[in-house]
Amino acid sequence: MQLQTFFSPSVQHTLDVVGIFVFAISGALLAVRKNFDVFGIAVLAEVTALGGGVFRDLVIGAVPPAAFTDLGYFLTPLLAALVVFFLHPHVERIQAAVLVFDAAGLGLFCVTGTTKAYSYGLGVTASAALGLATAVGGGVLRDVLANEVPSLLRWDRDLYAVPAIVGATMVALCIHYAALTTFTSGLAAVTAFALRLLAMRFHWRAPRAWNRRSTVTEE
């Protein structure tokens, strides 16, 4: 089944670039906090912005990945790295706004990742899993390269993967029941976006193991 395109190519490209830019900002900011040099800042920006999409494309056989065939995708993280390199104190001050756009990128990428995976012949469950990977994969690679436990695995972080799982699952269910339209795909993206914002606002966190009795000191 070939899914229809819900946005014009120019609109879709613009949405992708915006999401890539915001994800790259988060990677570059972490590099500055880790005292990386300019090369390290650029690498972390690229990996954060493009890692999830590259992983998805390699799994589904969409090679070479879009990150390497579209110059705009590749250069956008470098622009974000340049902005952070020179203006990071100012960017830090608008961190709340960056997080809002990051949440929007999360919602968008979990939807586009799921639909692209399905259009390449994967089942709905595998497509949803790759939608999640598209949305959070870059952040995982960022944290690993920065020698940190990935944020989505830490109990003391606001929910991040769960909103993406919800959004990707909504898309997968819509595909399964032949109900995927511009409205329902947009609804899935908005739902993931809203859940992430609520998690940040109310500090929602995933539960830890039942009757946990560990004496290990938290980090």
XYZ file of N, CA and C in Angstrom:
657
model
N 0.848 -1.211 0.000
C 0.000 0.000 0.000
C 0.877 1.253 0.000
N 0.626 2.147 -0.930
C 1.376 3.392 -0.991
C 0.537 4.499 -0.359
N 1.061 5.102 0.670
C 0.305 6.139 1.359
C 0.337 7.435 0.582
N -0.743 8.169 0.682
C -0.802 9.452 0.029
C 0.065 10.467 0.767
N 0.477 11.494 0.061
C 1.238 12.571 0.678
C 0.264 13.596 1.233
N 0.386 13.896 2.517
C -0.590 14.768 3.155
C -0.242 16.244 2.996
N 1.027 16.544 2.745
C 1.442 17.923 2.545
C 2.134 18.029 1.193
N 2.131 19.225 0.638
C 2.892 19.430 -0.580
C 4.374 19.224 -0.269
N 5.168 18.844 -1.265
C 6.597 18.610 -1.011
C 7.289 19.795 -0.361
N 6.932 21.016 -0.760
C 7.587 22.192 -0.192
C 7.228 22.377 1.277
N 5.962 22.140 1.623
C 5.536 22.261 3.019
C 6.191 21.175 3.863
N 6.205 19.941 3.358
C 6.820 18.834 4.084
C 8.305 19.099 4.311
N 8.974 19.602 3.296
C 10.401 19.901 3.411
C 10.636 20.982 4.452
N 9.794 22.005 4.459
C 9.936 23.084 5.433
C 9.742 22.565 6.860
N 8.722 21.734 7.063
C 8.478 21.155 8.389
C 9.659 20.302 8.836
N 10.196 19.515 7.912
C 11.354 18.682 8.250
C 12.547 19.536 8.655
N 12.810 20.590 7.900
C 13.967 21.436 8.181
C 13.820 22.135 9.527
N 12.611 22.588 9.837
C 12.382 23.228 11.136
C 12.645 22.236 12.267
N 12.109 21.026 12.131
C 12.347 20.010 13.149
C 13.819 19.673 13.284
N 14.504 19.539 12.165
C 15.941 19.244 12.178
C 16.716 20.365 12.873
N 16.355 21.610 12.576
C 17.057 22.744 13.175
C 16.916 22.753 14.698
N 15.711 22.523 15.177
C 15.476 22.560 16.624
C 16.187 21.402 17.321
N 16.120 20.203 16.741
C 16.836 19.072 17.323
C 18.334 19.355 17.349
N 18.840 19.968 16.280
C 20.267 20.286 16.220
C 20.661 21.294 17.302
N 19.780 22.239 17.589
C 20.048 23.207 18.650
C 20.253 22.479 19.978
N 19.401 21.508 20.273
C 19.516 20.792 21.544
C 20.831 20.025 21.615
N 21.253 19.441 20.493
C 22.525 18.737 20.474
C 23.704 19.671 20.651
N 23.663 20.809 19.979
C 24.760 21.771 20.092
C 24.851 22.359 21.500
N 23.704 22.599 22.131
C 23.721 23.128 23.498
C 24.348 22.136 24.471
N 24.041 20.853 24.310
C 24.659 19.852 25.172
C 26.171 19.826 24.946
N 26.599 19.968 23.708
C 28.031 19.987 23.415
C 28.715 21.164 24.101
N 28.061 22.320 24.122
C 28.634 23.488 24.810
C 28.734 23.211 26.307
N 27.694 22.617 26.887
C 27.723 22.308 28.318
C 28.821 21.302 28.647
N 29.143 20.434 27.694
C 30.197 19.439 27.888
C 31.578 19.994 27.534
N 31.631 21.258 27.157
C 32.886 21.927 26.821
C 33.546 21.340 25.577
N 32.727 20.905 24.593
C 33.263 20.395 23.339
C 33.792 21.550 22.497
N 34.716 21.229 21.580
C 35.196 22.243 20.650
C 34.208 22.404 19.502
N 34.557 23.252 18.534
C 33.618 23.569 17.463
C 33.270 22.326 16.640
N 34.232 21.428 16.454
C 33.953 20.203 15.712
C 32.973 19.324 16.491
N 33.184 19.217 17.787
C 32.283 18.430 18.616
C 30.880 18.994 18.624
N 30.765 20.305 18.646
C 29.452 20.956 18.595
C 28.739 20.606 17.286
N 29.484 20.673 16.171
C 28.892 20.370 14.868
C 28.471 18.897 14.775
N 29.316 18.005 15.289
C 28.992 16.578 15.233
C 27.748 16.265 16.044
N 27.666 16.813 17.259
C 26.508 16.529 18.099
C 25.233 17.127 17.500
N 25.359 18.287 16.866
C 24.195 18.884 16.199
C 23.716 17.999 15.052
N 24.639 17.511 14.230
C 24.281 16.658 13.099
C 23.651 15.347 13.565
N 24.280 14.712 14.541
C 23.809 13.415 15.012
C 22.423 13.535 15.633
N 22.219 14.574 16.451
C 20.925 14.750 17.107
C 19.815 14.988 16.096
N 20.105 15.794 15.097
C 19.076 16.177 14.132
C 18.761 15.071 13.132
N 19.774 14.315 12.724
C 19.600 13.394 11.604
C 19.685 11.918 11.973
N 20.142 11.622 13.191
C 20.391 10.233 13.559
C 19.177 9.339 13.448
N 18.033 9.790 13.947
C 16.829 8.967 13.906
C 16.372 8.688 12.491
N 16.401 9.704 11.645
C 15.976 9.529 10.263
C 16.922 8.643 9.467
N 18.219 8.769 9.713
C 19.197 7.926 9.021
C 19.000 6.462 9.417
N 18.796 6.221 10.719
C 18.559 4.851 11.187
C 17.324 4.263 10.515
N 16.239 5.028 10.480
C 15.004 4.553 9.843
C 15.242 4.220 8.374
N 15.898 5.122 7.647
C 16.104 4.916 6.215
C 16.977 3.697 5.942
N 17.982 3.466 6.784
C 18.830 2.292 6.599
C 18.036 1.006 6.837
N 17.157 1.014 7.845
C 16.369 -0.178 8.148
C 15.395 -0.499 7.021
N 14.743 0.507 6.465
C 13.729 0.257 5.440
C 14.323 0.165 4.037
N 15.626 0.414 3.904
C 16.263 0.313 2.601
C 16.128 1.540 1.733
N 15.825 2.681 2.344
C 15.745 3.940 1.594
C 17.138 4.558 1.555
N 17.974 4.000 0.678
C 19.375 4.417 0.629
C 19.699 5.035 -0.729
N 20.622 6.005 -0.723
C 21.211 6.636 0.466
C 20.158 7.417 1.252
N 20.333 7.518 2.585
C 19.347 8.235 3.402
C 19.137 9.668 2.934
N 17.939 10.177 3.206
C 17.595 11.536 2.774
C 18.569 12.570 3.313
N 19.148 12.306 4.495
C 20.087 13.257 5.090
C 21.309 13.482 4.207
N 21.602 12.522 3.317
C 22.784 12.631 2.470
C 22.454 12.946 1.019
N 21.185 13.003 0.698
C 20.800 13.350 -0.671
C 20.191 14.743 -0.760
N 19.800 15.300 0.382
C 19.230 16.647 0.415
C 20.204 17.554 1.163
N 20.825 18.459 0.436
C 21.848 19.318 1.040
C 21.275 20.169 2.162
N 20.004 20.542 2.035
C 19.378 21.351 3.077
C 19.317 20.624 4.403
N 19.017 19.319 4.353
C 18.980 18.529 5.586
C 20.349 18.485 6.241
N 21.390 18.342 5.435
C 22.737 18.197 5.980
C 23.285 19.522 6.508
N 22.960 20.622 5.828
C 23.530 21.920 6.216
C 22.780 22.576 7.373
N 21.505 22.250 7.536
C 20.722 22.886 8.603
C 21.320 22.664 9.987
N 21.746 21.449 10.362
C 22.384 21.282 11.668
C 23.671 22.090 11.815
N 24.401 22.262 10.724
C 25.620 23.068 10.795
C 25.282 24.535 11.075
N 24.185 25.007 10.493
C 23.740 26.363 10.782
C 23.361 26.490 12.251
N 22.634 25.498 12.778
C 22.262 25.514 14.201
C 23.508 25.505 15.080
N 24.507 24.698 14.713
C 25.758 24.641 15.479
C 26.453 25.999 15.469
N 26.420 26.670 14.324
C 27.047 27.985 14.219
C 26.342 28.999 15.118
N 25.011 28.952 15.129
C 24.237 29.854 15.984
C 24.583 29.632 17.453
N 24.624 28.374 17.861
C 24.922 28.061 19.260
C 26.360 28.418 19.604
N 27.278 28.187 18.668
C 28.695 28.482 18.922
C 28.903 29.946 19.295
N 28.227 30.848 18.592
C 28.414 32.268 18.838
C 27.403 32.866 19.818
N 26.215 32.282 19.895
C 25.138 32.919 20.658
C 24.572 32.022 21.760
N 25.350 31.035 22.221
C 24.775 30.077 23.170
C 24.228 30.698 24.445
N 24.807 31.797 24.990
C 24.168 32.381 26.191
C 22.750 32.864 25.909
N 22.537 33.414 24.708
C 21.199 33.898 24.349
C 20.256 32.726 24.080
N 20.778 31.673 23.434
C 19.949 30.509 23.158
C 19.526 29.839 24.457
N 20.442 29.770 25.433
C 20.115 29.187 26.734
C 18.943 29.927 27.388
N 18.885 31.248 27.178
C 17.823 32.042 27.812
C 16.459 31.776 27.212
N 16.428 31.259 25.993
C 15.138 30.923 25.383
C 14.962 29.397 25.329
N 15.572 28.718 26.304
C 15.514 27.263 26.338
C 14.073 26.743 26.369
N 13.198 27.467 27.072
C 11.800 27.034 27.141
C 11.168 27.009 25.750
N 11.461 28.035 24.954
C 10.925 28.071 23.594
C 11.523 26.956 22.747
N 12.820 26.686 22.929
C 13.470 25.598 22.196
C 12.806 24.266 22.517
N 12.465 24.056 23.796
C 11.821 22.809 24.203
C 10.440 22.655 23.584
N 9.737 23.768 23.424
C 8.421 23.713 22.781
C 8.564 23.282 21.327
N 9.526 23.872 20.620
C 9.744 23.485 19.232
C 10.262 22.053 19.132
N 11.069 21.648 20.109
C 11.547 20.273 20.149
C 10.366 19.303 20.277
N 9.392 19.669 21.118
C 8.192 18.846 21.270
C 7.410 18.776 19.961
N 7.377 19.895 19.239
C 6.699 19.905 17.944
C 7.417 18.991 16.956
N 8.746 19.037 16.960
C 9.516 18.148 16.098
C 9.284 16.690 16.446
N 9.178 16.397 17.734
C 8.896 15.039 18.190
C 7.579 14.545 17.604
N 6.538 15.393 17.700
C 5.235 15.018 17.165
C 5.257 14.814 15.667
N 5.944 15.689 14.965
C 6.010 15.589 13.505
C 6.768 14.346 13.068
N 7.925 14.097 13.672
C 8.787 13.016 13.203
C 8.233 11.633 13.548
N 7.498 11.507 14.662
C 6.929 10.188 14.963
C 5.850 9.834 13.938
N 5.193 10.842 13.391
C 4.171 10.601 12.371
C 4.811 10.318 11.011
N 5.723 11.182 10.579
C 6.338 10.996 9.262
C 7.198 9.734 9.229
N 7.845 9.412 10.368
C 8.650 8.195 10.416
C 7.796 6.950 10.269
N 6.647 6.941 10.913
C 5.753 5.782 10.825
C 5.195 5.616 9.414
N 4.736 6.694 8.826
C 4.143 6.604 7.486
C 5.190 6.225 6.434
N 6.416 6.739 6.567
C 7.448 6.399 5.592
C 7.819 4.921 5.703
N 7.935 4.431 6.942
C 8.272 3.015 7.130
C 7.191 2.125 6.533
N 5.928 2.479 6.733
C 4.839 1.668 6.198
C 4.823 1.714 4.671
N 5.119 2.876 4.112
C 5.110 2.991 2.655
C 6.205 2.158 2.013
N 7.215 1.747 2.802
C 8.279 0.884 2.289
C 8.013 -0.591 2.579
N 6.796 -0.917 3.017
C 6.398 -2.298 3.101
C 6.426 -2.928 4.477
N 6.750 -2.182 5.521
C 6.749 -2.755 6.860
C 5.327 -2.864 7.392
N 5.119 -3.773 8.363
C 3.830 -3.883 9.015
C 3.581 -2.715 9.944
N 2.367 -2.634 10.460
C 2.016 -1.462 11.268
C 2.815 -1.408 12.576
N 3.084 -2.554 13.190
C 3.830 -2.551 14.449
C 5.270 -2.105 14.226
N 5.913 -2.678 13.216
C 7.288 -2.284 12.907
C 7.346 -0.821 12.468
N 6.334 -0.375 11.750
C 6.299 1.024 11.302
C 6.210 1.974 12.495
N 5.366 1.614 13.473
C 5.268 2.447 14.675
C 6.591 2.475 15.432
N 7.272 1.319 15.499
C 8.566 1.278 16.176
C 9.576 2.180 15.483
N 9.563 2.204 14.161
C 10.490 3.073 13.444
C 10.059 4.533 13.520
N 8.755 4.783 13.684
C 8.314 6.151 13.938
C 8.880 6.669 15.244
N 8.867 5.814 16.259
C 9.478 6.174 17.543
C 10.974 6.402 17.375
N 11.639 5.493 16.645
C 13.087 5.624 16.449
C 13.433 6.912 15.709
N 12.606 7.283 14.745
C 12.838 8.531 14.016
C 12.800 9.734 14.950
N 11.845 9.708 15.879
C 11.638 10.852 16.765
C 12.692 10.949 17.860
N 13.143 9.810 18.398
C 14.018 9.860 19.578
C 15.424 9.338 19.324
N 15.650 8.729 18.159
C 16.949 8.106 17.901
C 18.111 9.077 17.954
N 17.924 10.270 17.404
C 19.004 11.253 17.417
C 19.379 11.672 18.826
N 18.380 11.813 19.694
C 18.656 12.177 21.078
C 19.425 11.100 21.818
N 19.116 9.838 21.507
C 19.848 8.728 22.135
C 21.316 8.766 21.713
N 21.562 8.926 20.412
C 22.938 8.993 19.926
C 23.675 10.196 20.512
N 22.988 11.314 20.626
C 23.582 12.517 21.230
C 24.074 12.222 22.639
N 23.213 11.621 23.457
C 23.575 11.364 24.852
C 24.702 10.348 24.964
N 24.682 9.332 24.095
C 25.751 8.330 24.127
C 27.089 8.969 23.778
N 27.117 9.794 22.743
C 28.364 10.457 22.352
C 28.847 11.424 23.429
N 27.901 12.001 24.178
C 28.259 12.923 25.253
C 28.536 12.201 26.569
N 28.567 10.858 26.518
C 28.877 10.035 27.692
C 27.851 10.217 28.805
N 26.568 10.243 28.403
C 25.492 10.331 29.375
C 24.500 9.191 29.149
N 23.792 8.806 30.226
C 22.703 7.855 30.060
C 21.616 8.544 29.228
N 21.156 7.918 28.139
C 20.134 8.568 27.311
C 18.947 9.047 28.142
N 18.502 10.244 27.872
C 17.451 10.878 28.673
C 16.180 10.043 28.716
N 15.820 9.389 27.604
C 14.557 8.659 27.592
C 14.626 7.382 28.423
N 15.820 6.997 28.906
C 15.950 5.829 29.775
C 16.012 6.207 31.247
N 16.035 7.475 31.557
C 16.193 7.911 32.940
C 14.845 8.198 33.581
N 14.661 7.697 34.785
C 13.379 7.874 35.469
C 13.159 9.318 35.910
N 14.263 10.080 36.093
C 14.137 11.438 36.603
C 13.993 12.467 35.489
N 13.596 12.047 34.306
C 13.345 12.958 33.194
C 11.862 12.925 32.832
N 11.328 14.073 32.435
C 9.934 14.129 32.004
C 9.723 13.233 30.779
N 8.518 12.679 30.678
C 8.218 11.752 29.592
C 8.601 12.333 28.240
N 9.328 11.537 27.470
C 9.746 11.958 26.131
C 9.387 10.888 25.099
N 9.794 9.658 25.372
C 9.488 8.589 24.428
C 8.000 8.256 24.406
N 7.339 8.323 25.562
C 5.929 7.937 25.633
C 5.049 8.772 24.695
N 5.187 10.104 24.663
C 4.384 10.864 23.686
C 4.631 10.418 22.250
N 5.892 10.107 21.919
C 6.193 9.646 20.564
C 5.565 8.292 20.300
N 5.575 7.414 21.307
C 4.933 6.101 21.169
C 3.443 6.270 20.908
N 2.814 7.177 21.652
C 1.378 7.412 21.470
C 1.092 7.915 20.062
N 1.867 8.889 19.613
C 1.656 9.428 18.274
C 1.860 8.395 17.191
N 2.943 7.620 17.291
C 3.225 6.595 16.289
C 2.156 5.497 16.311
N 1.687 5.144 17.494
C 0.643 4.116 17.609
C -0.664 4.595 16.991
N -1.004 5.862 17.208
C -2.213 6.411 16.590
C -2.139 6.319 15.075
N -0.989 6.640 14.517
C -0.826 6.555 13.068
C -0.951 5.107 12.600
N -0.299 4.198 13.332
C -0.345 2.788 12.949
C -1.783 2.254 12.982
N -2.540 2.635 13.993
C -3.930 2.186 14.082
C -4.772 2.775 12.946
N -4.518 4.029 12.626
C -5.248 4.652 11.517
C -4.930 3.946 10.197
N -3.650 3.574 10.020
C -3.276 2.835 8.813
C -4.005 1.490 8.777
N -3.998 0.797 9.906
C -4.606 -0.535 9.983
C -6.093 -0.498 9.648
N -6.770 0.554 10.105
C -8.211 0.657 9.876
C -8.550 1.557 8.685
N -7.542 1.812 7.849
C -7.742 2.613 6.636
C -8.367 3.967 6.945
N -7.913 4.571 8.038
C -8.478 5.850 8.469
C -7.443 6.962 8.493
N -6.306 6.727 7.850
C -5.254 7.741 7.872
C -5.556 8.828 6.856
N -5.794 10.011 7.342
C -6.076 11.169 6.505
C -5.206 12.326 6.977
N -5.321 13.443 6.300
C -4.597 14.630 6.741
C -4.993 14.995 8.161
N -6.287 14.867 8.459
C -6.772 15.223 9.797
C -6.237 14.272 10.857
N -6.343 12.961 10.610
C -5.924 12.002 11.643
C -4.405 12.001 11.835
N -3.646 12.187 10.767
C -2.193 12.261 10.927
C -1.804 13.530 11.688
N -2.499 14.631 11.385
C -2.253 15.855 12.139
C -2.653 15.720 13.592
N -3.751 15.005 13.835
C -4.204 14.781 15.203
C -3.176 13.973 15.991
N -2.570 12.979 15.351
C -1.545 12.177 16.014
C -0.332 13.037 16.382
N 0.082 13.896 15.457
C 1.224 14.769 15.729
C 0.911 15.747 16.863
N -0.281 16.311 16.834
C -0.676 17.264 17.885
C -0.798 16.560 19.236
N -1.288 15.328 19.229
C -1.412 14.584 20.481
C -0.052 14.335 21.110
N 0.905 13.900 20.300
C 2.258 13.680 20.820
C 2.861 14.995 21.327
N 2.657 16.056 20.582
C 3.144 17.380 20.969
C 2.537 17.816 22.296
N 1.216 17.676 22.427
C 0.533 18.106 23.650
C 0.953 17.264 24.847
N 1.106 15.960 24.660
C 1.534 15.097 25.761
C 2.931 15.477 26.247
N 3.793 15.793 25.318
C 5.144 16.209 25.713
C 5.106 17.527 26.483
N 4.308 18.478 26.032
C 4.190 19.751 26.749
C 3.617 19.542 28.148
N 2.597 18.700 28.264
C 2.005 18.427 29.575
C 3.011 17.726 30.491
N 3.796 16.819 29.913
C 4.811 16.131 30.716
C 5.837 17.117 31.261
N 6.217 18.100 30.432
C 7.169 19.117 30.901
C 6.529 20.030 31.938
N 5.259 20.347 31.736
C 4.585 21.277 32.643
C 4.341 20.654 34.016
N 3.917 19.380 34.023
C 3.555 18.731 35.283
C 4.568 17.680 35.735
N 5.685 17.604 35.006
C 6.782 16.680 35.360
C 6.295 15.237 35.468
N 5.567 14.820 34.444
C 5.124 13.429 34.386
C 6.320 12.535 34.094
N 6.406 11.424 34.817
C 7.505 10.483 34.627
C 6.980 9.066 34.617
N 7.702 8.197 33.915
C 7.293 6.798 33.849
C 7.575 6.116 35.184
N 6.744 5.140 35.573
C 6.969 4.437 36.851
C 8.214 3.565 36.790
N 8.828 3.390 37.937
C 9.958 2.468 38.051
C 9.455 1.095 38.483
N 10.389 0.156 38.693
C 10.023 -1.217 39.006
C 9.151 -1.272 40.264
N 8.162 -2.162 40.239
C 7.242 -2.322 41.361
C 7.998 -2.837 42.590
N 7.662 -2.248 43.768
C 8.293 -2.636 45.039
C 9.823 -2.567 44.959
N 10.300 -1.517 44.325
C 11.743 -1.347 44.167
C 12.397 -1.168 45.538
N 13.476 -1.922 45.767
C 14.160 -1.874 47.060
C 15.647 -1.599 46.919
N 16.052 -1.098 45.756
C 17.472 -0.880 45.509
C 18.029 0.186 46.434
N 19.266 -0.035 46.883
C 19.940 0.964 47.731
C 20.970 1.760 46.957
N 20.987 1.584 45.641
C 21.949 2.302 44.817
C 21.630 3.788 44.846
N 22.659 4.606 45.014
C 22.463 6.055 45.046
C 22.087 6.558 43.660
N 21.058 7.397 43.605
C 20.618 7.955 42.334
C 21.649 8.954 41.815
N 21.793 9.023 40.496
C 22.708 9.977 39.879
C 21.911 11.062 39.179
